[in-house]
Amino acid sequence: MMPFRAQIHKNLEKIEDYQFKIIAPSHGPMYNKPDFIINAYHKWVFDEPKNIVVLPFISMHGSTRKMVDCLVSALAIKGVKVEQFDLSVTDIGKLAMALVDAGTIVIGTPTVLTGPHPVVAYAAVLANALRPKLKFASIIGSYGWGTKVVETIAGLIPNLKVEIIPPVICKGQPREVDYQALEKLAETIAQKHQENGFK
Ligand SMILES: Cc1cc2nc3c(=O)[nH]c(=O)nc-3n(C[C@H](O)[C@H](O)[C@H](O)COP(=O)(O)O)c2cc1C
């Protein structure tokens, strides 16, 4: 339902004044407890994003993984909930569900043939199609000699109306300066979530 939020919004307003006992959709089961369904739609459509970062990532040789671990710990210390998805084993439906409430997406990828790893590109395309309520996005990852990972991912997510927080891309294994940049990224995300009242 995520991409149809605007239409659902209008339709929820239309039915506000009606008293009804049953919801009989054009397909699927009938519901005799309409409040349960209507309340769920209200939550999905009207609620602000939550204090959650969704972090889909993959790592071939462990560098991006180290960056992910650092960012996750730094965010946790700052009270931000993180849902991380190792895309080599993730059920993509679970990633889609996590996107319903998240305030920020951070995409973690090594550079492969100048762009993101293909499974990361797939996850980015999915997030773009779902148009979740996300307000912020960033990218972290490692490269070897030359990368266009940030530009490529940015081009894959035009539907996401997000503010991009400066990415952290490092050469090879992350070093002290990269860990500091990840700490800073966590701080910025926590601050933006707080300023926006994400609970
Ligand atoms: C198949 C393959 C393609 C790669 N292509 C590039 C590339 O185009 N540009 C680059 O800078 N590094 C490239 N690399 C190097 C990786 O991005 C680099 O080793 C990175 O540190 C891996 O991160 P990871 O440890 O998280 O997997 C490639 C590596 C592999 C295995």
CSV table of C-alpha atoms and ligand atoms in Angstrom, one decimal:
chain,number,residue,atom,x,y,z
A,1,MET,CA,0.0,0.0,0.0
A,2,MET,CA,3.0,2.3,0.5
A,3,PRO,CA,3.0,3.8,-3.0
A,4,PHE,CA,-0.8,4.5,-2.8
A,5,ARG,CA,-0.6,6.6,0.4
A,6,ALA,CA,-2.1,9.7,-1.2
A,7,GLN,CA,-5.1,7.9,-2.6
A,8,ILE,CA,-5.7,6.0,0.6
A,9,HIS,CA,-5.5,9.3,2.5
A,10,LYS,CA,-8.3,10.8,0.4
A,11,ASN,CA,-10.5,7.6,0.7
A,12,LEU,CA,-10.1,7.4,4.5
A,13,GLU,CA,-11.4,11.0,4.7
A,14,LYS,CA,-14.4,10.0,2.5
A,15,ILE,CA,-15.5,7.2,4.7
A,16,GLU,CA,-15.1,9.1,8.0
A,17,ASP,CA,-18.8,9.9,8.4
A,18,TYR,CA,-20.0,6.4,7.7
A,19,GLN,CA,-21.0,3.8,10.2
A,20,PHE,CA,-20.4,0.3,8.8
A,21,LYS,CA,-20.3,-3.2,10.2
A,22,ILE,CA,-18.4,-5.1,7.6
A,23,ILE,CA,-15.7,-4.5,5.0
A,24,ALA,CA,-16.1,-6.6,1.9
A,25,PRO,CA,-13.1,-5.9,-0.4
A,26,SER,CA,-13.2,-6.8,-4.1
A,27,HIS,CA,-10.9,-9.7,-3.3
A,28,GLY,CA,-9.7,-11.4,-0.2
A,29,PRO,CA,-11.6,-12.1,3.0
A,30,MET,CA,-14.5,-10.0,4.5
A,31,TYR,CA,-13.8,-8.3,7.8
A,32,ASN,CA,-16.4,-8.0,10.5
A,33,LYS,CA,-14.2,-5.8,12.7
A,34,PRO,CA,-13.8,-2.8,10.4
A,35,ASP,CA,-12.1,-0.7,13.1
A,36,PHE,CA,-9.1,-3.0,13.1
A,37,ILE,CA,-8.5,-2.5,9.4
A,38,ILE,CA,-9.3,1.2,9.4
A,39,ASN,CA,-7.0,1.9,12.3
A,40,ALA,CA,-4.2,0.0,10.6
A,41,TYR,CA,-4.6,2.1,7.4
A,42,HIS,CA,-4.6,5.3,9.5
A,43,LYS,CA,-1.4,4.2,11.1
A,44,TRP,CA,0.3,3.4,7.8
A,45,VAL,CA,-0.9,6.5,6.1
A,46,PHE,CA,-1.0,9.3,8.7
A,47,ASP,CA,1.7,8.4,11.2
A,48,GLU,CA,5.1,10.2,11.0
A,49,PRO,CA,8.1,8.0,10.4
A,50,LYS,CA,9.7,6.4,13.5
A,51,ASN,CA,13.1,6.7,15.1
A,52,ILE,CA,14.3,3.8,12.9
A,53,VAL,CA,17.1,3.4,10.4
A,54,VAL,CA,16.8,0.7,7.8
A,55,LEU,CA,20.2,-0.5,6.7
A,56,PRO,CA,20.3,-2.9,3.7
A,57,PHE,CA,23.8,-3.9,2.9
A,58,ILE,CA,26.2,-6.5,1.4
A,59,SER,CA,29.9,-7.0,1.8
A,60,MET,CA,32.0,-9.3,-0.3
A,61,HIS,CA,35.3,-9.2,1.7
A,62,GLY,CA,34.2,-7.6,5.0
A,63,SER,CA,35.1,-3.9,4.7
A,64,THR,CA,31.5,-2.7,4.2
A,65,ARG,CA,30.5,-5.1,7.0
A,66,LYS,CA,33.0,-3.4,9.4
A,67,MET,CA,31.5,0.0,8.5
A,68,VAL,CA,28.0,-1.4,9.1
A,69,ASP,CA,28.9,-2.7,12.5
A,70,CYS,CA,30.4,0.6,13.5
A,71,LEU,CA,27.4,2.6,12.3
A,72,VAL,CA,24.9,0.2,14.0
A,73,SER,CA,26.7,0.5,17.4
A,74,ALA,CA,27.0,4.3,17.1
A,75,LEU,CA,23.3,4.6,16.3
A,76,ALA,CA,22.3,2.2,19.1
A,77,ILE,CA,24.3,4.3,21.6
A,78,LYS,CA,22.4,7.4,20.5
A,79,GLY,CA,19.1,5.7,21.0
A,80,VAL,CA,18.2,5.1,17.3
A,81,LYS,CA,16.8,1.7,16.4
A,82,VAL,CA,18.4,0.0,13.5
A,83,GLU,CA,17.0,-2.8,11.3
A,84,GLN,CA,19.9,-4.2,9.3
A,85,PHE,CA,19.5,-6.5,6.4
A,86,ASP,CA,22.4,-8.6,5.0
A,87,LEU,CA,21.1,-8.8,1.5
A,88,SER,CA,23.0,-12.1,0.8
A,89,VAL,CA,20.4,-13.8,3.1
A,90,THR,CA,17.5,-11.4,3.4
A,91,ASP,CA,13.9,-12.1,2.6
A,92,ILE,CA,13.2,-9.0,0.5
A,93,GLY,CA,9.6,-8.9,1.9
A,94,LYS,CA,11.0,-8.3,5.4
A,95,LEU,CA,13.0,-5.3,4.1
A,96,ALA,CA,9.8,-3.9,2.5
A,97,MET,CA,8.0,-4.2,5.8
A,98,ALA,CA,10.7,-2.5,7.7
A,99,LEU,CA,10.5,0.4,5.2
A,100,VAL,CA,6.9,1.2,6.3
A,101,ASP,CA,7.9,3.0,9.5
A,102,ALA,CA,11.6,4.0,9.0
A,103,GLY,CA,12.7,7.6,9.1
A,104,THR,CA,16.1,6.9,7.4
A,105,ILE,CA,17.6,4.5,5.0
A,106,VAL,CA,21.4,3.9,4.9
A,107,ILE,CA,22.5,1.7,2.0
A,108,GLY,CA,25.7,-0.2,2.5
A,109,THR,CA,27.6,-1.5,-0.6
A,110,PRO,CA,31.0,-2.3,-1.9
A,111,THR,CA,31.8,-0.9,-5.4
A,112,VAL,CA,31.3,-3.6,-8.1
A,113,LEU,CA,32.1,-2.6,-11.7
A,114,THR,CA,32.0,1.1,-10.7
A,115,GLY,CA,28.5,0.9,-9.2
A,116,PRO,CA,26.7,-0.7,-6.3
A,117,HIS,CA,26.7,-4.5,-5.9
A,118,PRO,CA,23.7,-5.8,-8.0
A,119,VAL,CA,21.7,-7.0,-5.0
A,120,VAL,CA,22.0,-3.6,-3.4
A,121,ALA,CA,20.8,-2.0,-6.7
A,122,TYR,CA,17.8,-4.4,-6.6
A,123,ALA,CA,17.0,-3.3,-3.0
A,124,ALA,CA,17.3,0.4,-4.0
A,125,VAL,CA,14.9,-0.1,-6.9
A,126,LEU,CA,12.5,-1.8,-4.6
A,127,ALA,CA,12.6,1.0,-2.0
A,128,ASN,CA,12.1,3.5,-4.9
A,129,ALA,CA,9.0,1.7,-6.1
A,130,LEU,CA,7.5,1.4,-2.7
A,131,ARG,CA,7.8,5.2,-2.0
A,132,PRO,CA,8.0,4.8,1.8
A,133,LYS,CA,7.7,7.7,4.2
A,134,LEU,CA,11.5,8.0,4.6
A,135,LYS,CA,12.8,11.5,5.2
A,136,PHE,CA,16.6,10.9,5.1
A,137,ALA,CA,19.0,8.7,3.2
A,138,SER,CA,22.8,8.0,3.1
A,139,ILE,CA,25.2,5.5,1.7
A,140,ILE,CA,28.2,3.8,3.2
A,141,GLY,CA,30.7,1.4,1.6
A,142,SER,CA,34.1,0.5,0.4
A,143,TYR,CA,35.8,0.6,-3.0
A,144,GLY,CA,39.2,-0.4,-4.5
A,145,TRP,CA,40.3,2.1,-7.1
A,146,GLY,CA,37.4,4.2,-8.5
A,147,THR,CA,33.7,4.5,-7.7
A,148,LYS,CA,30.5,6.0,-8.9
A,149,VAL,CA,28.5,4.3,-6.3
A,150,VAL,CA,26.8,7.4,-4.8
A,151,GLU,CA,25.8,8.8,-8.2
A,152,THR,CA,24.5,5.5,-9.3
A,153,ILE,CA,22.4,4.8,-6.2
A,154,ALA,CA,21.1,8.4,-6.2
A,155,GLY,CA,19.9,7.8,-9.8
A,156,LEU,CA,18.0,4.7,-8.7
A,157,ILE,CA,15.9,6.4,-6.0
A,158,PRO,CA,14.3,9.5,-7.6
A,159,ASN,CA,10.9,8.7,-6.0
A,160,LEU,CA,12.3,9.0,-2.5
A,161,LYS,CA,11.7,12.5,-1.3
A,162,VAL,CA,14.7,12.3,1.1
A,163,GLU,CA,17.4,14.6,2.2
A,164,ILE,CA,20.8,13.0,1.5
A,165,ILE,CA,23.1,13.0,4.5
A,166,PRO,CA,26.7,13.0,3.3
A,167,PRO,CA,27.8,9.4,2.5
A,168,VAL,CA,30.9,7.7,3.9
A,169,ILE,CA,32.8,5.8,1.2
A,170,CYS,CA,36.3,4.4,2.1
A,171,LYS,CA,39.1,2.9,0.1
A,172,GLY,CA,39.7,-0.7,1.1
A,173,GLN,CA,39.4,-1.5,4.8
A,174,PRO,CA,38.0,1.3,6.9
A,175,ARG,CA,40.6,3.3,8.9
A,176,GLU,CA,40.3,5.6,11.9
A,177,VAL,CA,39.3,8.5,9.8
A,178,ASP,CA,36.4,6.4,8.3
A,179,TYR,CA,35.2,5.3,11.7
A,180,GLN,CA,35.2,8.9,12.8
A,181,ALA,CA,33.1,9.8,9.7
A,182,LEU,CA,30.7,6.9,10.6
A,183,GLU,CA,30.4,8.3,14.1
A,184,LYS,CA,29.6,11.7,12.7
A,185,LEU,CA,27.0,10.1,10.3
A,186,ALA,CA,25.3,8.4,13.3
A,187,GLU,CA,25.3,11.7,15.2
A,188,THR,CA,23.7,13.6,12.2
A,189,ILE,CA,21.0,10.9,11.8
A,190,ALA,CA,20.2,10.9,15.6
A,191,GLN,CA,20.0,14.7,15.6
A,192,LYS,CA,17.8,14.9,12.5
A,193,HIS,CA,15.4,12.2,13.9
A,194,GLN,CA,15.2,14.2,17.2
A,195,GLU,CA,14.6,17.5,15.4
A,196,ASN,CA,11.8,15.9,13.4
A,197,GLY,CA,10.2,14.4,16.5
A,198,PHE,CA,10.6,10.8,15.3
A,199,LYS,CA,9.6,8.5,18.2
B,1,LIG,C1,33.8,-8.3,-8.9
B,1,LIG,C2,34.4,-7.1,-8.3
B,1,LIG,C3,34.3,-5.9,-9.0
B,1,LIG,C4,34.9,-4.8,-8.4
B,1,LIG,N1,34.8,-3.6,-9.1
B,1,LIG,C5,35.3,-2.5,-8.6
B,1,LIG,C6,35.3,-1.2,-9.2
B,1,LIG,O1,34.7,-1.1,-10.3
B,1,LIG,N2,35.8,-0.1,-8.7
B,1,LIG,C7,36.5,-0.2,-7.5
B,1,LIG,O2,36.9,0.8,-7.0
B,1,LIG,N3,36.6,-1.4,-6.8
B,1,LIG,C8,36.0,-2.5,-7.3
B,1,LIG,N4,36.1,-3.7,-6.6
B,1,LIG,C9,36.8,-3.7,-5.4
B,1,LIG,C10,35.9,-3.6,-4.1
B,1,LIG,O3,35.0,-2.6,-4.2
B,1,LIG,C11,36.8,-3.5,-2.9
B,1,LIG,O4,37.6,-4.6,-2.7
B,1,LIG,C12,36.0,-3.2,-1.7
B,1,LIG,O5,36.9,-2.9,-0.6
B,1,LIG,C13,35.1,-4.5,-1.3
B,1,LIG,O6,34.3,-4.2,-0.2
B,1,LIG,P1,33.8,-5.3,0.8
B,1,LIG,O7,35.0,-5.8,1.6
B,1,LIG,O8,32.7,-4.7,1.6
B,1,LIG,O9,33.3,-6.4,-0.1
B,1,LIG,C14,35.6,-4.8,-7.2
B,1,LIG,C15,35.7,-6.1,-6.5
B,1,LIG,C16,35.1,-7.2,-7.1
B,1,LIG,C17,35.2,-8.5,-6.4
